Short mmCIF file of C-alpha atoms (C1' of nucleotides) in Angstrom, two decimals:
data_model
loop_
_atom_site.label_atom_id
_atom_site.label_comp_id
_atom_site.label_asym_id
_atom_site.label_seq_id
_atom_site.Cartn_x
_atom_site.Cartn_y
_atom_site.Cartn_z
CA MET A 170 28.00 34.67 161.26
CA ILE A 171 25.37 33.50 163.24
CA ASN A 172 21.50 33.07 161.57
CA LEU A 173 18.96 32.21 163.94
CA SER A 174 15.43 31.73 161.99
CA PRO A 175 12.26 29.82 163.43
CA ALA A 176 11.89 28.41 160.19
CA ASN A 177 15.16 26.83 160.28
CA GLY A 178 13.25 24.68 162.48
CA GLY A 179 14.48 22.51 165.41
CA SER A 180 15.48 24.44 169.22
CA LEU A 181 17.59 27.19 169.26
CA HIS A 182 20.18 25.86 170.83
CA GLU A 183 20.10 22.82 167.94
CA GLN A 184 20.12 25.69 165.51
CA ILE A 185 23.61 27.19 166.92
CA GLU A 186 24.90 24.22 167.04
CA ALA A 187 24.14 23.93 163.49
CA GLU A 188 25.17 26.79 161.54
CA PHE A 189 28.90 26.18 163.68
CA LYS A 190 28.95 22.68 162.14
CA ARG A 191 28.35 24.23 158.93
CA LEU A 192 30.93 27.00 159.07
CA ILE A 193 33.24 23.98 160.05
CA ILE A 194 32.78 21.47 157.18
CA ASP A 195 32.61 24.46 154.79
CA GLY A 196 35.75 26.44 156.05
CA ILE A 197 35.22 28.84 156.46
CA LEU A 198 36.23 28.25 160.41
CA GLU A 199 39.91 26.53 160.03
CA GLU A 200 41.96 24.38 162.41
CA ASN A 201 42.34 26.26 165.82
CA ALA A 202 40.72 29.05 165.32
CA GLN A 203 38.87 30.83 168.41
CA LEU A 204 35.26 30.69 168.28
CA PRO A 205 33.41 33.48 169.73
CA SER A 206 32.79 33.49 173.30
CA VAL A 207 29.97 32.41 175.01
CA ARG A 208 28.91 35.32 176.42
CA GLU A 209 29.73 37.85 173.30
CA LEU A 210 27.79 35.00 171.29
CA SER A 211 24.50 35.39 174.18
CA LEU A 212 25.16 39.23 173.70
CA SER A 213 24.52 39.23 169.54
CA LEU A 214 22.17 36.67 169.29
CA THR A 215 19.80 37.64 172.25
CA VAL A 216 19.59 34.00 173.56
CA ASN A 217 20.36 32.99 177.13
CA PRO A 218 24.22 32.81 177.30
CA ASN A 219 23.15 28.21 178.58
CA THR A 220 21.38 27.96 175.47
CA VAL A 221 25.00 28.86 174.20
CA GLN A 222 25.91 27.07 176.14
CA ARG A 223 24.69 23.84 175.63
CA ALA A 224 25.57 24.28 171.95
CA TYR A 225 29.48 24.13 172.71
CA LYS A 226 28.98 21.68 175.30
CA THR A 227 27.08 19.34 172.52
CA LEU A 228 30.06 20.29 169.52
CA GLU A 229 32.39 19.69 171.89
CA ALA A 230 31.06 15.65 172.66
CA ASP A 231 30.83 14.94 168.27
CA GLY A 232 34.68 16.25 168.48
CA PHE A 233 34.36 19.33 166.03
CA ILE A 234 35.56 21.52 168.65
CA TYR A 235 37.45 21.67 171.76
CA SER A 236 37.72 24.37 175.26
CA ILE A 237 40.84 25.40 177.24
CA LYS A 238 38.97 27.04 180.38
CA GLY A 239 40.26 30.50 180.57
CA LYS A 240 41.07 30.43 177.40
CA GLY A 241 37.57 30.38 174.87
CA SER A 242 36.70 28.07 172.32
CA PHE A 243 38.30 26.29 169.69
CA VAL A 244 38.01 24.76 165.94
CA SER A 245 39.24 20.73 166.24
CA ARG A 246 41.88 19.14 163.82
CA LEU A 247 39.16 17.43 161.59
CA PRO A 248 38.27 15.19 159.91
CA SER A 249 39.46 12.76 164.55
CA ALA A 250 39.20 9.31 163.87
CA ALA A 251 36.38 9.15 166.45
CA ASN A 252 33.45 10.45 164.21
CA ILE A 253 32.78 6.80 162.78
CA ARG A 254 29.81 6.26 163.80
CA LEU A 255 29.06 10.06 162.98
CA SER A 256 29.57 9.10 159.41
CA GLU A 257 27.37 5.56 159.35
CA GLU A 258 24.79 7.51 161.42
CA ALA A 259 24.95 9.31 158.42
CA LEU A 260 24.65 7.47 155.72
CA SER A 261 21.86 5.88 157.01
CA ARG A 262 20.45 9.42 157.43
CA LEU A 263 21.03 9.45 153.14
CA ARG A 264 19.85 6.49 152.81
CA ALA A 265 16.43 6.50 154.62
CA ALA A 266 16.24 10.18 152.33
CA ALA A 267 16.92 8.82 148.82
CA ARG A 268 15.25 5.71 149.86
CA GLU A 269 12.48 8.18 150.19
CA LEU A 270 13.31 10.44 147.57
CA ALA A 271 12.61 7.66 144.85
CA PHE A 272 10.02 6.76 146.27
CA LEU A 273 7.61 10.00 145.86
CA GLY A 274 9.27 10.03 141.85
CA ALA A 275 11.87 12.50 142.35
CA GLU A 276 14.32 12.40 139.79
CA LYS A 277 18.00 11.00 140.23
CA ALA A 278 19.91 13.33 138.74
CA ALA A 279 18.14 16.10 141.90
CA LEU A 280 20.22 13.65 144.23
CA LEU A 281 23.16 13.00 142.21
CA SER A 282 23.28 16.81 141.78
CA ALA A 283 23.11 17.65 145.56
CA ILE A 284 26.19 14.74 146.14
CA ASP A 285 28.50 16.48 143.65
CA GLU A 286 27.91 19.83 145.26
CA ALA A 287 28.17 18.97 148.43
CA TYR A 288 31.95 17.52 147.10
CA SER A 289 32.37 20.36 144.95
CA ASP A 290 31.71 22.53 147.49
CA LYS A 291 34.55 21.09 150.03
CA GLU A 292 37.17 20.35 147.07
CA GLY A 293 36.66 24.79 146.30
CA ASN A 294 37.80 24.93 149.68
CA ASP A 295 40.31 22.61 150.14
CA ILE A 296 42.09 24.19 147.46
CA MET B 192 5.62 -5.66 162.63
CA ILE B 193 6.85 -2.36 164.34
CA ASN B 194 9.55 -1.27 167.05
CA LEU B 195 9.62 1.52 168.72
CA SER B 196 12.64 1.80 171.06
CA PRO B 197 13.54 4.99 172.94
CA ALA B 198 17.67 5.04 170.68
CA ASN B 199 15.94 4.84 167.39
CA GLY B 200 15.47 9.15 168.48
CA GLY B 201 12.38 11.15 168.17
CA SER B 202 9.13 10.58 169.53
CA LEU B 203 6.78 7.64 170.26
CA HIS B 204 3.92 9.10 167.26
CA GLU B 205 7.48 10.23 165.69
CA GLN B 206 8.68 6.48 165.15
CA ILE B 207 5.52 4.32 164.53
CA GLU B 208 4.95 7.91 161.75
CA ALA B 209 8.20 6.53 160.13
CA GLU B 210 8.20 3.08 160.87
CA PHE B 211 4.75 3.04 158.51
CA LYS B 212 6.32 5.31 155.84
CA ARG B 213 9.30 2.89 156.00
CA LEU B 214 7.36 -0.44 155.00
CA ILE B 215 4.85 1.47 152.88
CA ILE B 216 8.23 2.66 150.64
CA ASP B 217 10.61 -0.43 150.66
CA GLY B 218 6.67 -1.90 149.42
CA ILE B 219 6.47 -4.43 151.93
CA LEU B 220 3.16 -2.50 152.94
CA GLU B 221 1.01 -2.86 149.59
CA GLU B 222 -1.43 0.11 147.45
CA ASN B 223 -5.38 -0.47 149.64
CA ALA B 224 -3.47 -3.26 152.56
CA GLN B 225 -5.22 -2.20 155.92
CA LEU B 226 -3.58 -0.80 158.96
CA PRO B 227 -3.79 -2.70 161.69
CA SER B 228 -6.60 -0.58 164.12
CA VAL B 229 -5.77 1.95 166.20
CA ARG B 230 -6.76 0.20 169.19
CA GLU B 231 -4.94 -3.15 168.72
CA LEU B 232 -1.20 -1.31 167.16
CA SER B 233 -2.02 0.75 170.79
CA LEU B 234 -2.32 -2.79 172.73
CA SER B 235 0.10 -4.26 170.94
CA LEU B 236 2.98 -1.79 171.65
CA THR B 237 1.24 -0.57 174.61
CA VAL B 238 0.47 2.73 173.85
CA ASN B 239 -1.43 4.97 174.18
CA PRO B 240 -5.17 4.99 171.74
CA ASN B 241 -3.61 8.74 170.68
CA THR B 242 -0.27 8.19 170.28
CA VAL B 243 -1.12 5.73 167.19
CA GLN B 244 -3.93 8.34 166.38
CA ARG B 245 -1.88 11.17 166.07
CA ALA B 246 0.84 9.17 163.95
CA TYR B 247 -2.85 7.40 161.21
CA LYS B 248 -3.55 11.04 161.06
CA THR B 249 -0.06 12.62 160.29
CA LEU B 250 0.52 9.39 157.82
CA GLU B 251 -3.52 10.89 156.16
CA ALA B 252 -1.83 14.19 155.61
CA ASP B 253 0.52 13.84 153.90
CA GLY B 254 -1.03 10.89 151.95
CA PHE B 255 0.60 8.39 152.29
CA ILE B 256 -2.75 6.48 153.50
CA TYR B 257 -6.25 7.08 154.03
CA SER B 258 -8.65 6.40 157.19
CA ILE B 259 -12.22 5.82 156.55
CA LYS B 260 -13.81 6.19 159.47
CA GLY B 261 -16.53 2.48 160.71
CA LYS B 262 -13.45 0.74 158.13
CA GLY B 263 -10.19 1.10 159.21
CA SER B 264 -7.11 3.18 157.65
CA PHE B 265 -5.38 1.36 153.95
CA VAL B 266 -2.24 2.66 152.52
CA SER B 267 -2.91 5.32 149.37
CA ARG B 268 -1.91 5.00 145.74
CA LEU B 269 1.06 6.63 145.24
CA PRO B 270 3.14 8.29 144.91
CA SER B 271 1.38 10.87 146.41
CA ALA B 272 1.51 13.86 143.60
CA ALA B 273 3.23 16.77 143.93
CA ASN B 274 4.00 16.63 147.12
CA ILE B 275 6.14 19.13 147.14
CA ARG B 276 6.80 19.76 150.76
CA LEU B 277 7.88 16.36 151.90
CA SER B 278 10.15 15.88 148.28
CA GLU B 279 11.76 19.77 150.29
CA GLU B 280 11.97 18.02 153.51
CA ALA B 281 13.38 14.83 152.09
CA LEU B 282 15.86 16.75 149.35
CA SER B 283 17.48 19.21 152.32
CA ARG B 284 18.02 15.84 155.06
CA LEU B 285 19.66 14.41 151.72
CA ARG B 286 22.32 17.71 151.50
CA ALA B 287 22.97 18.00 155.01
CA ALA B 288 23.54 14.33 155.54
CA ALA B 289 25.77 14.38 152.11
CA ARG B 290 27.90 17.16 153.37
CA GLU B 291 28.78 15.84 157.16
CA LEU B 292 29.53 13.18 154.88
CA ALA B 293 31.72 15.11 152.72
CA PHE B 294 33.24 16.21 155.62
CA LEU B 295 34.23 13.12 157.45
CA GLY B 296 35.99 12.20 154.62
CA ALA B 297 33.54 9.41 152.79
CA GLU B 298 34.43 8.27 149.73
CA LYS B 299 31.78 9.95 147.66
CA ALA B 300 31.48 6.00 145.38
CA ALA B 301 29.61 5.70 148.17
CA LEU B 302 27.25 7.71 148.37
CA LEU B 303 26.95 7.28 144.43
CA SER B 304 26.40 3.40 145.56
CA ALA B 305 23.83 4.39 147.87
CA ILE B 306 22.08 6.00 145.60
CA ASP B 307 21.85 3.73 143.05
CA GLU B 308 21.25 1.22 145.41
CA ALA B 309 17.66 3.05 146.37
CA TYR B 310 16.50 4.09 142.84
CA SER B 311 17.53 0.08 141.79
CA ASP B 312 15.80 -0.85 144.78
CA LYS B 313 12.46 0.91 143.53
CA GLU B 314 12.67 -0.65 139.87
CA GLY B 315 12.75 -4.19 141.77
CA ASN B 316 9.66 -2.93 143.29
CA ASP B 317 8.11 -1.63 140.01
CA ILE B 318 7.64 -5.22 138.24
CA MET C 47 -11.46 37.71 169.93
CA ILE C 48 -12.67 34.15 168.44
CA ASN C 49 -16.08 32.43 169.33
CA LEU C 50 -16.46 28.97 169.24
CA SER C 51 -20.25 28.09 168.43
CA PRO C 52 -21.75 25.05 167.31
CA ALA C 53 -23.72 26.20 164.95
CA ASN C 54 -20.54 27.45 163.25
CA GLY C 55 -20.17 24.09 162.13
CA GLY C 56 -17.29 21.54 162.32
CA SER C 57 -15.07 20.18 165.40
CA LEU C 58 -13.52 23.01 168.00
CA HIS C 59 -10.10 22.42 166.73
CA GLU C 60 -11.52 23.04 163.84
CA GLN C 61 -13.21 26.28 164.30
CA ILE C 62 -10.25 27.61 166.51
CA GLU C 63 -8.28 26.92 163.17
CA ALA C 64 -10.60 28.53 161.40
CA GLU C 65 -10.97 31.41 163.84
CA PHE C 66 -7.12 32.18 163.56
CA LYS C 67 -7.25 31.58 159.59
CA ARG C 68 -9.16 34.46 159.60
CA LEU C 69 -7.66 36.90 161.72
CA ILE C 70 -4.47 35.65 159.97
CA ILE C 71 -5.92 36.56 156.01
CA ASP C 72 -7.55 39.71 157.46
CA GLY C 73 -5.15 40.92 158.44
CA ILE C 74 -5.57 42.04 162.11
CA LEU C 75 -2.94 38.98 163.17
CA GLU C 76 0.20 40.52 161.25
CA GLU C 77 3.90 39.49 160.91
CA ASN C 78 5.07 37.83 163.62
CA ALA C 79 2.59 39.36 166.26
CA GLN C 80 1.90 36.36 168.67
CA LEU C 81 -0.69 34.31 169.60
CA PRO C 82 -2.45 33.83 173.28
CA SER C 83 -0.74 31.01 174.69
CA VAL C 84 -2.09 27.52 175.24
CA ARG C 85 -3.24 27.51 178.60
CA GLU C 86 -4.81 31.49 178.41
CA LEU C 87 -6.58 30.73 175.16
CA SER C 88 -7.82 27.27 176.61
CA LEU C 89 -8.39 28.75 179.61
CA SER C 90 -10.32 31.52 178.14
CA LEU C 91 -12.30 29.23 175.78
CA THR C 92 -13.03 26.52 178.88
CA VAL C 93 -11.64 23.76 176.59
CA ASN C 94 -8.48 21.44 176.84
CA PRO C 95 -4.73 22.17 176.40
CA ASN C 96 -4.76 19.32 174.02
CA THR C 97 -8.00 20.28 171.66
CA VAL C 98 -5.99 24.58 171.55
CA GLN C 99 -2.51 22.94 170.96
CA ARG C 100 -4.03 21.06 167.58
CA ALA C 101 -5.24 23.65 165.85
CA TYR C 102 -2.37 25.68 166.59
CA LYS C 103 -0.32 22.37 165.76
CA THR C 104 -2.68 22.65 161.75
CA LEU C 105 -1.75 25.96 161.84
CA GLU C 106 1.96 25.70 162.16
CA ALA C 107 1.70 22.76 159.70
CA ASP C 108 -0.58 24.79 156.39
CA GLY C 109 2.70 27.65 157.12
CA PHE C 110 -0.14 30.24 159.33
CA ILE C 111 2.23 30.62 162.32
CA TYR C 112 5.55 29.33 164.05
CA SER C 113 5.84 27.74 167.74
CA ILE C 114 8.96 28.35 169.56
CA LYS C 115 9.13 25.54 172.52
CA GLY C 116 9.78 28.22 175.63
CA LYS C 117 7.88 31.51 174.04
CA GLY C 118 4.95 30.76 172.38
CA SER C 119 3.01 30.98 168.83
CA PHE C 120 3.75 33.78 166.42
CA VAL C 121 2.46 34.68 162.92
CA SER C 122 3.97 33.49 159.74
CA ARG C 123 5.27 35.53 157.08
CA LEU C 124 3.38 35.60 154.35
CA PRO C 125 1.70 34.56 151.83
CA SER C 126 4.01 30.77 152.39
CA ALA C 127 5.60 30.52 149.69
CA ALA C 128 3.71 27.75 147.38
CA ASN C 129 1.20 25.82 149.12
CA ILE C 130 -0.15 23.76 146.13
CA ARG C 131 -2.31 21.61 149.01
CA LEU C 132 -3.94 24.23 149.96
CA SER C 133 -5.12 26.74 147.09
CA GLU C 134 -6.64 23.43 145.79
CA GLU C 135 -8.56 22.88 148.06
CA ALA C 136 -10.10 26.32 148.66
CA LEU C 137 -10.66 26.52 144.42
CA SER C 138 -12.43 23.25 145.04
CA ARG C 139 -14.29 24.91 148.00
CA LEU C 140 -15.42 28.13 145.33
CA ARG C 141 -16.00 25.53 142.28
CA ALA C 142 -18.56 23.72 144.36
CA ALA C 143 -20.08 27.52 145.60
CA ALA C 144 -19.91 29.10 142.53
CA ARG C 145 -22.04 25.41 140.74
CA GLU C 146 -24.64 25.45 143.45
CA LEU C 147 -24.91 28.80 143.41
CA ALA C 148 -25.40 28.56 139.37
CA PHE C 149 -28.02 26.40 140.17
CA LEU C 150 -29.76 28.10 143.12
CA GLY C 151 -30.96 30.95 140.86
CA ALA C 152 -28.05 33.44 141.92
CA GLU C 153 -26.52 35.91 139.35
CA LYS C 154 -23.69 35.98 138.35
CA ALA C 155 -22.90 39.81 138.78
CA ALA C 156 -23.30 38.54 142.75
CA LEU C 157 -20.35 36.20 142.66
CA LEU C 158 -18.09 38.33 141.16
CA SER C 159 -18.54 41.55 142.78
CA ALA C 160 -17.45 39.30 145.86
CA ILE C 161 -14.59 37.84 144.31
CA ASP C 162 -13.58 41.28 143.33
CA GLU C 163 -14.04 42.15 147.34
CA ALA C 164 -11.49 39.66 147.76
CA TYR C 165 -8.68 41.08 146.47
CA SER C 166 -9.54 45.27 146.50
CA ASP C 167 -9.83 43.91 150.39
CA LYS C 168 -5.87 42.39 149.85
CA GLU C 169 -4.76 45.57 148.10
CA GLY C 170 -5.92 47.70 151.30
CA ASN C 171 -4.16 45.65 153.56
CA ASP C 172 -1.18 45.58 151.19
CA ILE C 173 -0.68 49.60 151.74
CA MET D 138 -23.27 6.90 137.27
CA ILE D 139 -22.40 7.75 140.77
CA ASN D 140 -18.83 6.31 142.49
CA LEU D 141 -17.55 6.95 145.94
CA SER D 142 -13.29 6.65 146.69
CA PRO D 143 -12.12 7.79 149.65
CA ALA D 144 -10.01 10.31 148.06
CA ASN D 145 -12.76 12.62 147.67
CA GLY D 146 -12.89 12.80 151.57
CA GLY D 147 -16.23 13.09 153.78
CA SER D 148 -18.20 9.78 154.24
CA LEU D 149 -20.14 7.68 152.11
CA HIS D 150 -23.17 9.13 152.99
CA GLU D 151 -21.73 12.66 152.65
CA GLN D 152 -20.95 11.66 148.90
CA ILE D 153 -24.38 9.61 147.68
CA GLU D 154 -25.34 13.09 149.17
CA ALA D 155 -22.80 15.27 147.15
CA GLU D 156 -23.20 12.72 144.15
CA PHE D 157 -26.79 13.41 143.85
CA LYS D 158 -26.49 16.75 144.12
CA ARG D 159 -23.96 16.71 140.86
CA LEU D 160 -26.40 14.87 138.34
CA ILE D 161 -29.61 17.47 139.92
CA ILE D 162 -27.30 20.25 139.55
CA ASP D 163 -25.84 19.45 135.98
CA GLY D 164 -28.95 18.25 133.99
CA ILE D 165 -28.04 14.82 133.64
CA LEU D 166 -31.32 13.92 136.86
CA GLU D 167 -33.68 15.69 134.93
CA GLU D 168 -37.23 17.37 137.15
CA ASN D 169 -39.14 14.85 138.30
CA ALA D 170 -36.78 11.79 137.14
CA GLN D 171 -36.79 8.60 139.73
CA LEU D 172 -32.97 8.27 141.85
CA PRO D 173 -32.93 4.54 141.99
CA SER D 174 -34.38 2.74 144.79
CA VAL D 175 -31.97 2.76 148.47
CA ARG D 176 -32.29 -1.06 148.39
CA GLU D 177 -30.57 -0.88 144.51
CA LEU D 178 -28.15 1.60 145.02
CA SER D 179 -27.24 -0.29 147.98
CA LEU D 180 -25.82 -3.66 146.42
CA SER D 181 -24.42 -1.42 143.46
CA LEU D 182 -22.17 0.70 145.80
CA THR D 183 -21.67 -2.71 148.25
CA VAL D 184 -22.87 -0.14 150.77
CA ASN D 185 -25.42 0.06 154.15
CA PRO D 186 -29.10 0.35 153.23
CA ASN D 187 -28.78 2.46 155.71
CA THR D 188 -25.78 4.59 154.00
CA VAL D 189 -28.40 5.38 150.63
CA GLN D 190 -31.29 6.21 153.39
CA ARG D 191 -29.51 8.80 155.27
CA ALA D 192 -28.02 10.60 151.69
CA TYR D 193 -31.71 11.03 150.36
CA LYS D 194 -33.21 11.73 153.64
CA THR D 195 -30.74 14.68 153.27
CA LEU D 196 -31.55 15.23 149.80
CA GLU D 197 -35.08 15.66 150.72
CA ALA D 198 -35.14 18.42 154.05
CA ASP D 199 -32.63 19.91 151.52
CA GLY D 200 -35.48 20.15 148.84
CA PHE D 201 -33.53 18.37 146.51
CA ILE D 202 -35.91 15.42 145.72
CA TYR D 203 -39.23 14.35 146.80
CA SER D 204 -40.40 10.55 148.20
CA ILE D 205 -43.56 9.12 147.68
CA LYS D 206 -43.74 5.59 150.14
CA GLY D 207 -43.96 2.94 148.54
CA LYS D 208 -43.20 4.54 145.27
CA GLY D 209 -39.62 5.43 145.14
CA SER D 210 -37.54 8.96 145.30
CA PHE D 211 -37.81 11.66 142.58
CA VAL D 212 -36.28 15.09 141.31
CA SER D 213 -37.78 17.90 142.68
CA ARG D 214 -38.55 21.12 140.70
CA LEU D 215 -35.71 23.25 141.45
CA PRO D 216 -35.07 25.81 142.30
CA SER D 217 -37.55 26.18 145.01
CA ALA D 218 -38.00 28.93 147.10
CA ALA D 219 -36.63 27.11 150.13
CA ASN D 220 -33.04 27.14 148.89
CA ILE D 221 -32.83 31.12 150.31
CA ARG D 222 -30.49 29.65 153.18
CA LEU D 223 -28.93 27.50 150.95
CA SER D 224 -27.89 30.34 148.32
CA GLU D 225 -26.70 32.41 151.53
CA GLU D 226 -24.44 29.69 152.83
CA ALA D 227 -23.46 29.13 149.48
CA LEU D 228 -22.57 32.34 148.97
CA SER D 229 -21.11 32.54 152.29
CA ARG D 230 -18.38 29.87 151.60
CA LEU D 231 -17.72 31.70 148.01
CA ARG D 232 -16.63 34.83 149.66
CA ALA D 233 -14.12 32.66 152.01
CA ALA D 234 -12.89 30.74 149.65
CA ALA D 235 -12.16 33.56 147.39
CA ARG D 236 -10.40 35.20 150.22
CA GLU D 237 -8.07 32.42 151.27
CA LEU D 238 -7.17 32.34 147.47
CA ALA D 239 -6.81 36.27 147.98
CA PHE D 240 -4.42 35.59 150.37
CA LEU D 241 -2.52 32.58 149.17
CA GLY D 242 -1.01 35.09 146.65
CA ALA D 243 -3.50 33.17 143.67
CA GLU D 244 -4.83 35.11 140.93
CA LYS D 245 -7.57 36.21 140.76
CA ALA D 246 -8.46 35.22 136.68
CA ALA D 247 -8.70 31.62 138.43
CA LEU D 248 -11.43 32.23 140.65
CA LEU D 249 -12.87 34.20 137.95
CA SER D 250 -12.36 31.24 134.71
CA ALA D 251 -14.46 28.50 137.59
CA ILE D 252 -16.90 30.60 138.08
CA ASP D 253 -17.26 31.21 134.07
CA GLU D 254 -17.31 27.61 133.79
CA ALA D 255 -19.92 27.36 136.86
CA TYR D 256 -22.19 29.47 134.49
CA SER D 257 -20.98 28.02 131.48
CA ASP D 258 -21.78 24.42 132.44
CA LYS D 259 -25.57 25.26 133.30
CA GLU D 260 -26.05 26.78 130.07
CA GLY D 261 -24.91 24.41 128.06
CA ASN D 262 -27.48 22.22 130.16
CA ASP D 263 -30.69 24.89 129.90
CA ILE D 264 -30.58 24.77 126.29
"C1'" DG E 40 5.43 29.96 181.50
"C1'" DT E 41 6.06 27.93 177.10
"C1'" DG E 42 5.10 24.29 173.15
"C1'" DG E 43 5.34 19.32 173.54
"C1'" DT E 44 4.03 14.82 173.96
"C1'" DC E 45 1.83 10.89 176.42
"C1'" DT E 46 -0.97 8.43 179.18
"C1'" DA E 47 -6.32 7.41 180.66
"C1'" DG E 48 -10.69 7.16 179.61
"C1'" DA E 49 -14.90 8.66 177.77
"C1'" DC E 50 -18.36 9.89 174.27
"C1'" DC E 51 -19.42 10.31 169.27
"C1'" DA E 52 -20.43 9.06 164.19
"C1'" DC E 53 -20.08 5.73 161.37
"C1'" DC E 54 -20.76 0.95 159.45
"C1'" DG F 116 -15.63 -3.21 166.40
"C1'" DT F 117 -13.78 1.57 163.65
"C1'" DG F 118 -11.81 6.00 163.23
"C1'" DG F 119 -12.34 11.27 165.07
"C1'" DT F 120 -12.65 14.58 169.29
"C1'" DC F 121 -12.75 15.90 173.80
"C1'" DT F 122 -11.40 16.07 178.76
"C1'" DA F 123 -8.90 15.84 182.32
"C1'" DG F 124 -3.89 15.69 184.59
"C1'" DA F 125 0.65 14.54 183.89
"C1'" DC F 126 5.62 15.03 183.45
"C1'" DC F 127 9.21 16.98 179.69
"C1'" DA F 128 12.73 20.68 176.86
"C1'" DC F 129 13.67 25.20 176.32
"C1'" DT F 130 14.34 29.81 177.19
#
DNA sequence: GTGGTCTAGACCACC
DNA sequence: GTGGTCTAGACCACT
């Protein structure tokens, strides 16, 4: 379900976090779905349990999952109102990337199709 | 001209690099404009000269500036043809931001206008 | 494994970089093989850790190795697709050497056999 | 006759040296032809006279030119017997570049045509 | 213990 | 004075 690779860049906990974000955003993990336990995932990824724990903590802080002691971690109902900050950050990142691409001479169509892609993926999963 | 703050995220040399990238992309620093000397900038930012040097080296490797021993560092002629790695990195960042925004419920029109803005700014600077 | 000598020309970090490039290109260091740690190598070469680190960083930027914090540095899967800059630099070096040899009266056959050799070595390593 | 540009890489005296090597190798400057005087060239390149002087010194040491006090600098008869060392160095550089290109996946034909080019240029100038 | 960042201070090459 | 390299030594993040 999750792939870790040095080529993806970033530390292990960042990659785990990004992978779950992706799975949730793409609708593969639905609302209230249970995530693998820390111990289980750490074994299957051959990674230190602390590393998984840290990723789960960050996902919880960002509102993507919630944890119940003794039961496990689950996908939150999303998008939640708490994500305005995240939206602004993401839009700012998008603007910076767009300006850089414009500067480097990339074709505008490439950016537009990237955005179309992001939104059509979403549509598809919503149905 | 340049502001460093832990809030911006990233290490010092990354922040310096990002700031100059921005100044060059936005056309504030024009072709062949001279950058502050390593020592000068390190003093004004109260940062070690090596930290500034490292940022300049990266900018040079990425084709944004060129350095001449004994003379100084200057803005390159741009766009630096065929910097495929940089373009791919930027496009990948844009895709990630777009998917996140789509998930968080942002309106597609907002993203499209951000891109229009980036490209119309570019036109403006070209004139 | 690695020899530094002022006779080789270039700065220390360039020599370290060139030596590892050679070891990787010649297939002596295979994919995912672990390089000596920064500290270890710096001790055995009686060189500052920063100097080794710089060489490793450049090798990573050029796609020859990848580094994982807390684990070590390893040989990348190769050839690193589409490193156009490196290829152009190498081709330009080859052209310069060929022109100089032509001028100095070297026999063309000698150059051709050098190239045959380079490509037959490659076949050998692929098997 | 000579172009200096930061894009060529290397320090100024190295560029001047490389340019004259090229002019001599390509037969544009023939045997015993007189080079511009140090002062004259330093003015036309808007470069410090010491920089030109240094390039001429290196060219003389490598056997490409000879200087007569009070008269000027002139192209040597070439290739001279003293250039065996240079040939070996050049062949070694060519081998290294070829192996790197083979490793990076460049097509062998590209290298062969680069060599053909170097030798056909020479033929042409000899006629 | 590993890689990554930063400071402090020195020396060199170049102009 | 400018960029480039190197040493020495410290601290942090990650595993």
